[in-house]
mmCIF file of C-alpha atoms and ligand atoms in Angstrom:
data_model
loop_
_atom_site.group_PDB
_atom_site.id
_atom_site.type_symbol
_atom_site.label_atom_id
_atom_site.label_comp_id
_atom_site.label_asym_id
_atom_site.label_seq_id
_atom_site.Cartn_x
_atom_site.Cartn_y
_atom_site.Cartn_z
ATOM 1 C CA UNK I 817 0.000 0.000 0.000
ATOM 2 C CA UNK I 818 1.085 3.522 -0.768
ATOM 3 C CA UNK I 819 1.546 5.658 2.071
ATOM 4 C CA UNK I 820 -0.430 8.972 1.883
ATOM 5 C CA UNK I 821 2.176 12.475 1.805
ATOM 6 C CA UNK I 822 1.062 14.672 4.105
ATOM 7 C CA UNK I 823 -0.658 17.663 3.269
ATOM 8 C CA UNK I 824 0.346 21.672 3.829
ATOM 9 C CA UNK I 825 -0.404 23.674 6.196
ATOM 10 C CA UNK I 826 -0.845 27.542 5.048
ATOM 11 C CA UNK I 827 -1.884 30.431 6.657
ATOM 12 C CA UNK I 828 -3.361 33.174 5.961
ATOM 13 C CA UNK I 829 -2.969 36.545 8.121
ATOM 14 C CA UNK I 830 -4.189 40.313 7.684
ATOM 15 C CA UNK I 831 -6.069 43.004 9.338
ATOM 16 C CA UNK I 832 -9.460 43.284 9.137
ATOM 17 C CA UNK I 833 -10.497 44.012 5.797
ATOM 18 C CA UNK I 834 -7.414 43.404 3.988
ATOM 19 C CA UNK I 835 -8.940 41.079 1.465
ATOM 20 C CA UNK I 836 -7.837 37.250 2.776
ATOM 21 C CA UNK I 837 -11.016 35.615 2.018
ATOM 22 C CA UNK I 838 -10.788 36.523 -1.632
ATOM 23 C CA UNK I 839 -7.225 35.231 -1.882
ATOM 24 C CA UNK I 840 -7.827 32.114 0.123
ATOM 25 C CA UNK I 841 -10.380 31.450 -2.763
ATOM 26 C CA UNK I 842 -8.136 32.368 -5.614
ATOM 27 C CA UNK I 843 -5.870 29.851 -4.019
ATOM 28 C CA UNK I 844 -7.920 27.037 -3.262
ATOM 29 C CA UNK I 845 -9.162 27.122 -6.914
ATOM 30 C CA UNK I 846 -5.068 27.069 -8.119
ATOM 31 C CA UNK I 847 -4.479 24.343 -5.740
ATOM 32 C CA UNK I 848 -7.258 21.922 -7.181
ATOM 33 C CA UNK I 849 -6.575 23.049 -10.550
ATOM 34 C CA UNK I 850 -3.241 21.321 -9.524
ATOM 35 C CA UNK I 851 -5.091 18.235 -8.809
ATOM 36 C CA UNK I 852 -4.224 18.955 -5.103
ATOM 37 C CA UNK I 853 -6.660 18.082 -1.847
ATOM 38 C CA UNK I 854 -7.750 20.995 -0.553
ATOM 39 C CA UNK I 855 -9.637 22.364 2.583
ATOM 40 C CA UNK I 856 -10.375 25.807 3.960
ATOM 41 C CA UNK I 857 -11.014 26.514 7.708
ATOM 42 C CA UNK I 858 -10.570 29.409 9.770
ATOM 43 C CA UNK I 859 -10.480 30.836 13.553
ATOM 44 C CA UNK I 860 -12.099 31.478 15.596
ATOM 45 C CA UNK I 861 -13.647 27.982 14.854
ATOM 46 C CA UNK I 862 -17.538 27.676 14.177
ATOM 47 C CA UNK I 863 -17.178 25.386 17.505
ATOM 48 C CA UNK I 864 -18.902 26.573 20.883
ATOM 49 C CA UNK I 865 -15.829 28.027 21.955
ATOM 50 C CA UNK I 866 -15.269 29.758 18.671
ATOM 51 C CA UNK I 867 -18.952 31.058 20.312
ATOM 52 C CA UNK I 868 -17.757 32.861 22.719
ATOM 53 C CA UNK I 869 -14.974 34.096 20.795
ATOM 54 C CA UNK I 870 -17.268 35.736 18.673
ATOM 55 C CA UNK I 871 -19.622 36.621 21.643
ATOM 56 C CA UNK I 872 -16.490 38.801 23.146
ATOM 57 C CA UNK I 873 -15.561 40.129 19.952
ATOM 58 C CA UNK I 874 -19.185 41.721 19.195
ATOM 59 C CA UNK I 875 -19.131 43.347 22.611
ATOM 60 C CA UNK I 876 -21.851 41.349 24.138
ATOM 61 C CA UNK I 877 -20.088 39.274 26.509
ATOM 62 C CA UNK I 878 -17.365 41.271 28.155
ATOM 63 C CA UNK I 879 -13.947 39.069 28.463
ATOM 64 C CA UNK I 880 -10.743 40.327 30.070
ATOM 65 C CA UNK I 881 -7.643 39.886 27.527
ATOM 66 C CA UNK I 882 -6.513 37.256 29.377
ATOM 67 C CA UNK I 883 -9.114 35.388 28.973
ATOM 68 C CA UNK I 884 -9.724 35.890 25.523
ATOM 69 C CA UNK I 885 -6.068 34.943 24.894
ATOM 70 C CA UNK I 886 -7.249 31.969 27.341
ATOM 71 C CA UNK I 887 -10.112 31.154 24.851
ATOM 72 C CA UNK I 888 -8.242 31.690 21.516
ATOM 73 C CA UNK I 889 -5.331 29.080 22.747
ATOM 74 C CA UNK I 890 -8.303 26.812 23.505
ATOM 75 C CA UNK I 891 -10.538 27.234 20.343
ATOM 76 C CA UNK I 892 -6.621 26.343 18.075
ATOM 77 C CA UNK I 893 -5.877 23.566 20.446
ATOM 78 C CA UNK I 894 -9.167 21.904 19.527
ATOM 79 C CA UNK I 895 -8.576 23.484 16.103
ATOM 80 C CA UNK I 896 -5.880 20.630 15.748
ATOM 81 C CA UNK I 897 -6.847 17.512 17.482
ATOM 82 C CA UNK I 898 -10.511 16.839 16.757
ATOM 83 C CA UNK I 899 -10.106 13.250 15.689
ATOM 84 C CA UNK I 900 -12.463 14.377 11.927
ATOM 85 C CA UNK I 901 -11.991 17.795 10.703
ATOM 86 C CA UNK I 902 -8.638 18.881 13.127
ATOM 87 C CA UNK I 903 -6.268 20.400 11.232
ATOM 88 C CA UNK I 904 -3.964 17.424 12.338
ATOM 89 C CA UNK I 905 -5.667 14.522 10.862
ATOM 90 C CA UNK I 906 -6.384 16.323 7.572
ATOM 91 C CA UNK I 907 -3.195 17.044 6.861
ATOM 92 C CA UNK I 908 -2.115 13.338 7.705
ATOM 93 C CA UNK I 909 -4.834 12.364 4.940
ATOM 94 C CA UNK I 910 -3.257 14.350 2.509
ATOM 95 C CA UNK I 911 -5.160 16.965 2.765
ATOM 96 C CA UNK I 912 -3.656 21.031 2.320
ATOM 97 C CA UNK I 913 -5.086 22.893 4.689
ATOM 98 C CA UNK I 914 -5.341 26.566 3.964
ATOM 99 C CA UNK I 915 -6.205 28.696 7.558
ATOM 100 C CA UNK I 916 -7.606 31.796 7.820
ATOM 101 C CA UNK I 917 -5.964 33.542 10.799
ATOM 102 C CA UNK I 918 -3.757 31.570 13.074
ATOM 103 C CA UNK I 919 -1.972 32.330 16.405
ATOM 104 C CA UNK I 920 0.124 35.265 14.753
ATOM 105 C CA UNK I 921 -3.374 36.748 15.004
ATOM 106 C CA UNK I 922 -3.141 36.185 18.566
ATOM 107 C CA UNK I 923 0.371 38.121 18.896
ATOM 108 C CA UNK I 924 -0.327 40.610 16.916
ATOM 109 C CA UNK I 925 -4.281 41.691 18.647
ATOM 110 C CA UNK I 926 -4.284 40.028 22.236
ATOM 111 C CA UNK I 927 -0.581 40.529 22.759
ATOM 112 C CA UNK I 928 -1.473 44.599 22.673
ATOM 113 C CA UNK I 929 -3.396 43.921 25.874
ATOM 114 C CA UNK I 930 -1.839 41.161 27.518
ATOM 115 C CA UNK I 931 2.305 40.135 27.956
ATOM 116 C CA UNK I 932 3.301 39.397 24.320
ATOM 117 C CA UNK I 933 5.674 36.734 25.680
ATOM 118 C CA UNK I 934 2.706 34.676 27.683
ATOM 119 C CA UNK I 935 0.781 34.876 24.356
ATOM 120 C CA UNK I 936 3.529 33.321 22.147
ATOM 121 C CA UNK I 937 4.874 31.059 24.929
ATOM 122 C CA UNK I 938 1.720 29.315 25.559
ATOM 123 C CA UNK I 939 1.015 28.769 21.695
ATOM 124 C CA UNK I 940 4.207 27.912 20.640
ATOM 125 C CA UNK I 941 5.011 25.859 23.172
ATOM 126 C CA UNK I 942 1.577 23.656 22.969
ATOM 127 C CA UNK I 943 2.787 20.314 21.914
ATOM 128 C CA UNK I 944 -1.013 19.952 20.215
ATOM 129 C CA UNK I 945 -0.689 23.394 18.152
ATOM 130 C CA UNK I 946 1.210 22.822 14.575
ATOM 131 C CA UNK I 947 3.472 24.660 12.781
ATOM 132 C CA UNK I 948 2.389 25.836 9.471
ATOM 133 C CA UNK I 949 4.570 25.520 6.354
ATOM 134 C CA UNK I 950 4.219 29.172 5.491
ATOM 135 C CA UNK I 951 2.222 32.177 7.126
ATOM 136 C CA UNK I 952 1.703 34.421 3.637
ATOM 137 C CA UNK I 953 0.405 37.842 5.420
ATOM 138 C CA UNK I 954 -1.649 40.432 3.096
ATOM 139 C CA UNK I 955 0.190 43.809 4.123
ATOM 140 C CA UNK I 956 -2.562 46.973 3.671
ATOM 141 C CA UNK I 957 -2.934 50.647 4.858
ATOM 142 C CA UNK I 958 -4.679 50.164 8.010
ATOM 143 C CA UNK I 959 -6.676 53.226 6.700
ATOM 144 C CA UNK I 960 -7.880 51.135 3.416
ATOM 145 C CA UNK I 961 -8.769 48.257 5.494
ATOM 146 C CA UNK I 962 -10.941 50.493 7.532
ATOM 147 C CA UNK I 963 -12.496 52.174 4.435
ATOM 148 C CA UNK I 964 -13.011 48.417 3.692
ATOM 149 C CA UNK I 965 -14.883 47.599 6.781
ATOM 150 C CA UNK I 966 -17.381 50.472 7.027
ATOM 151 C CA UNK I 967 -18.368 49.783 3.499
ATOM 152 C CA UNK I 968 -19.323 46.140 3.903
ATOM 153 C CA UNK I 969 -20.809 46.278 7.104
ATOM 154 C CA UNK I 970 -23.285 47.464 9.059
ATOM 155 C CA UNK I 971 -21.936 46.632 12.368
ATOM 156 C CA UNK I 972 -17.979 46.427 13.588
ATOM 157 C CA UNK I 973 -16.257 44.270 15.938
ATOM 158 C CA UNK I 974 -14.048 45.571 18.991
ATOM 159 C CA UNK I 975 -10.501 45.516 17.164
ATOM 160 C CA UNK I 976 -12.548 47.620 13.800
ATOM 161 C CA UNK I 977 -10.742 51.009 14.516
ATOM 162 C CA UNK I 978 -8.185 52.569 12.369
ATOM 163 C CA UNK I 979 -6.310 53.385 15.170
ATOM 164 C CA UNK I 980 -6.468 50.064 16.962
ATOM 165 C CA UNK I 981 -5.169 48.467 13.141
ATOM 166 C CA UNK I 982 -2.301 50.493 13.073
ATOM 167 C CA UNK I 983 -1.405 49.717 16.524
ATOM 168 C CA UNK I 984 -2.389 45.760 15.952
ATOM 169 C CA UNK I 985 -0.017 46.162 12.092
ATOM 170 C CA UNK I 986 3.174 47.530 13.763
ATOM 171 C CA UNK I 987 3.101 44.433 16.338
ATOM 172 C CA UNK I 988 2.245 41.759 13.503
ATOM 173 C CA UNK I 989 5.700 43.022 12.341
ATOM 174 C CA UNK I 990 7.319 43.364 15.355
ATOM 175 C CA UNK I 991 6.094 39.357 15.724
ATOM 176 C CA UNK I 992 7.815 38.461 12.663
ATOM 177 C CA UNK I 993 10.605 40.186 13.482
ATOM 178 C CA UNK I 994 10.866 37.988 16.665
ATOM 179 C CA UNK I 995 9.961 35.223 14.321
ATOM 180 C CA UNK I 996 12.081 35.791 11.539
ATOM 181 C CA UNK I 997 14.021 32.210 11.659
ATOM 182 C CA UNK I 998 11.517 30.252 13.470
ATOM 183 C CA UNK I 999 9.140 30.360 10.887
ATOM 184 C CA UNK I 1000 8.332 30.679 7.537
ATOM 185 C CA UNK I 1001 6.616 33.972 6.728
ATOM 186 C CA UNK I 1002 5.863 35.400 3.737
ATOM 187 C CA UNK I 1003 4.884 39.351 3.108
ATOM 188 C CA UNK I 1004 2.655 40.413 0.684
ATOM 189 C CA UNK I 1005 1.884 43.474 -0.813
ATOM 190 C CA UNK I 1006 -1.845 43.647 -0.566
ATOM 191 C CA UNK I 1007 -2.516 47.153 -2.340
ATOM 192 C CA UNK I 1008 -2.348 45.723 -5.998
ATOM 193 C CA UNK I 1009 -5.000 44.043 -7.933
ATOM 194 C CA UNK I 1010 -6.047 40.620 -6.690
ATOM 195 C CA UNK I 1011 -4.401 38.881 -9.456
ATOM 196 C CA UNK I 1012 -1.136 40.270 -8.973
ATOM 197 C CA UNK I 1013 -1.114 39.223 -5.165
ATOM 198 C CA UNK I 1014 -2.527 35.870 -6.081
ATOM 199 C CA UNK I 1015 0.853 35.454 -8.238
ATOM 200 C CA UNK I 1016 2.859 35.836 -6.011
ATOM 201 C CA UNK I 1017 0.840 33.595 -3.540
ATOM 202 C CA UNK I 1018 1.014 31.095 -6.066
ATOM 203 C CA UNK I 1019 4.620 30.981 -6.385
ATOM 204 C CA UNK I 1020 5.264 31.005 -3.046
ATOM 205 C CA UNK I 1021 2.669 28.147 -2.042
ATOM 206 C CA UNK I 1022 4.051 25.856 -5.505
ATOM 207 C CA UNK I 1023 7.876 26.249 -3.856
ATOM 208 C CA UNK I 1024 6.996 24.423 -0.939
HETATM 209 P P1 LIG N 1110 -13.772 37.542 11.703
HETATM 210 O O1 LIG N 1110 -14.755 38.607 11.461
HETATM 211 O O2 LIG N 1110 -14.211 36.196 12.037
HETATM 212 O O3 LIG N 1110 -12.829 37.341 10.496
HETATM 213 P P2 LIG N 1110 -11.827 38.217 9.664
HETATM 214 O O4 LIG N 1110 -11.726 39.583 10.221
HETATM 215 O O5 LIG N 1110 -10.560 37.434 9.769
HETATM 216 O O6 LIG N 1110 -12.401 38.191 8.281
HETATM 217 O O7 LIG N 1110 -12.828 38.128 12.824
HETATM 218 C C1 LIG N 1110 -11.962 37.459 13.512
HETATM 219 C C2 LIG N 1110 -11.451 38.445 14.522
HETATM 220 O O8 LIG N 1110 -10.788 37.745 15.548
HETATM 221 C C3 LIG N 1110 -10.464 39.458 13.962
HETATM 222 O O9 LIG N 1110 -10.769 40.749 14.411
HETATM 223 C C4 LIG N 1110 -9.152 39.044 14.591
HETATM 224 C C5 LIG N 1110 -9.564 38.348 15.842
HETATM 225 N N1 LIG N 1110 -8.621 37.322 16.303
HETATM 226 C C6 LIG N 1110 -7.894 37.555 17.457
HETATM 227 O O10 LIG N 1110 -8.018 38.614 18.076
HETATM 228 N N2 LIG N 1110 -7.035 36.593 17.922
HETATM 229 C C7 LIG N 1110 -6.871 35.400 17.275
HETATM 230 O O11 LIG N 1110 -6.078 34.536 17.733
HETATM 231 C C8 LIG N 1110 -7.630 35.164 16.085
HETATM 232 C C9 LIG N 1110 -7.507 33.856 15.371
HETATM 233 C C10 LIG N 1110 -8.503 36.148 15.637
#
């Protein structure tokens, strides 16, 4: 019997509004035009934790940072090791697995609030939270993502201020700045057409 390769893990990561669902699309369709497996998931997870993410994020259920970070670590944990649609076992059935948002998220927006180094010590060193591949993040004006937001929308969650994206952009690259070796991150220009960003995604996803 042949044994099954394992899949990839990518992920995707952006401010609000900087246009990751429509790339995560553009790149799921290049990847099965490629006769690859593909699936797309996200965080916070549609799970009841990923509830009361979502819950603290609307402002109706107030959450100190901590335990928000608290929650996020949880919701990725079980992100990873639910036995049929964890991140984990798809990959091991051959599966890529493209991620919207990840736990640079969680640097970059709870680690404004709370220690920076509890936040990336207690996700990277959970033995049941993977390592992607790549992290590809789509670099925008904070002030075009917000244009973005109020246009689309007709309500905004509690991070959907300009000035809270610029603060929450300057620590996403002060993260991979910290990161630079341990991981594989990729920076894209964002402020082009979505074809040009998608290839450049492509190239970068096809190399590994
Ligand atoms: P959502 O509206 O679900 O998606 P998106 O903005 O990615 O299209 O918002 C998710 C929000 O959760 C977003 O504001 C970022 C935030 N977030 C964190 O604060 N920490 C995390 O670890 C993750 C995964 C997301």
């Amino acid at each position: 019997m042949s044994e099954i390769k394992r899949g990839k893990f990518i992920v995707f990561e952006g401010l609000d509004g900087s246009g990751k669902g429509t790339q995560i699309r553009m790149l799921e369709k290049k990847l099965l035009d490629a006769r690859r497996n593909v699936t797309l998931t996200a965080e916070p997870t549609d799970t009841a934790i990923g509830g009361m993410i979502r819950d603290a994020l609307s402002g109706n259920h107030k959450r100190t940072p901590s335990e928000l970070a608290a929650l996020f670590l949880a919701d990725r944990v079980q992100h990873n090791t639910d036995p049929k649609k964890g991140i984990i076992s798809l990959l091991n059935a051959g599966k890529d697995v493209i991620c919207d948002r990840y736990y640079f998220s969680s640097f970059a927006y709870q680690g404004i609030d709370v220690g920076l180094d509890w936040v990336m010590k207690m996700n990277l060193d959970c033995p049941d939270i993977l390592k992607p591949d790549v992290c590809i993040f789509l670099d925008v004006d904070p002030d075009i993502c917000m244009q973005r937001i109020d246009s689309s929308r007709a309500f905004t969650e509690i991070y959907e201020k300009a000035s809270t994206l610029k603060k929450i952009r300057s620590r996403f690259f002060e993260v991979f700045e910290k990161l630079s070796v341990a991981e594989n991150i990729k920076i894209i220009d964002a402020a082009r057409s979505p074809e040009e960003i998608a290839n450049d995604i492509e190239k970068i996803v096809f190399e590994i």
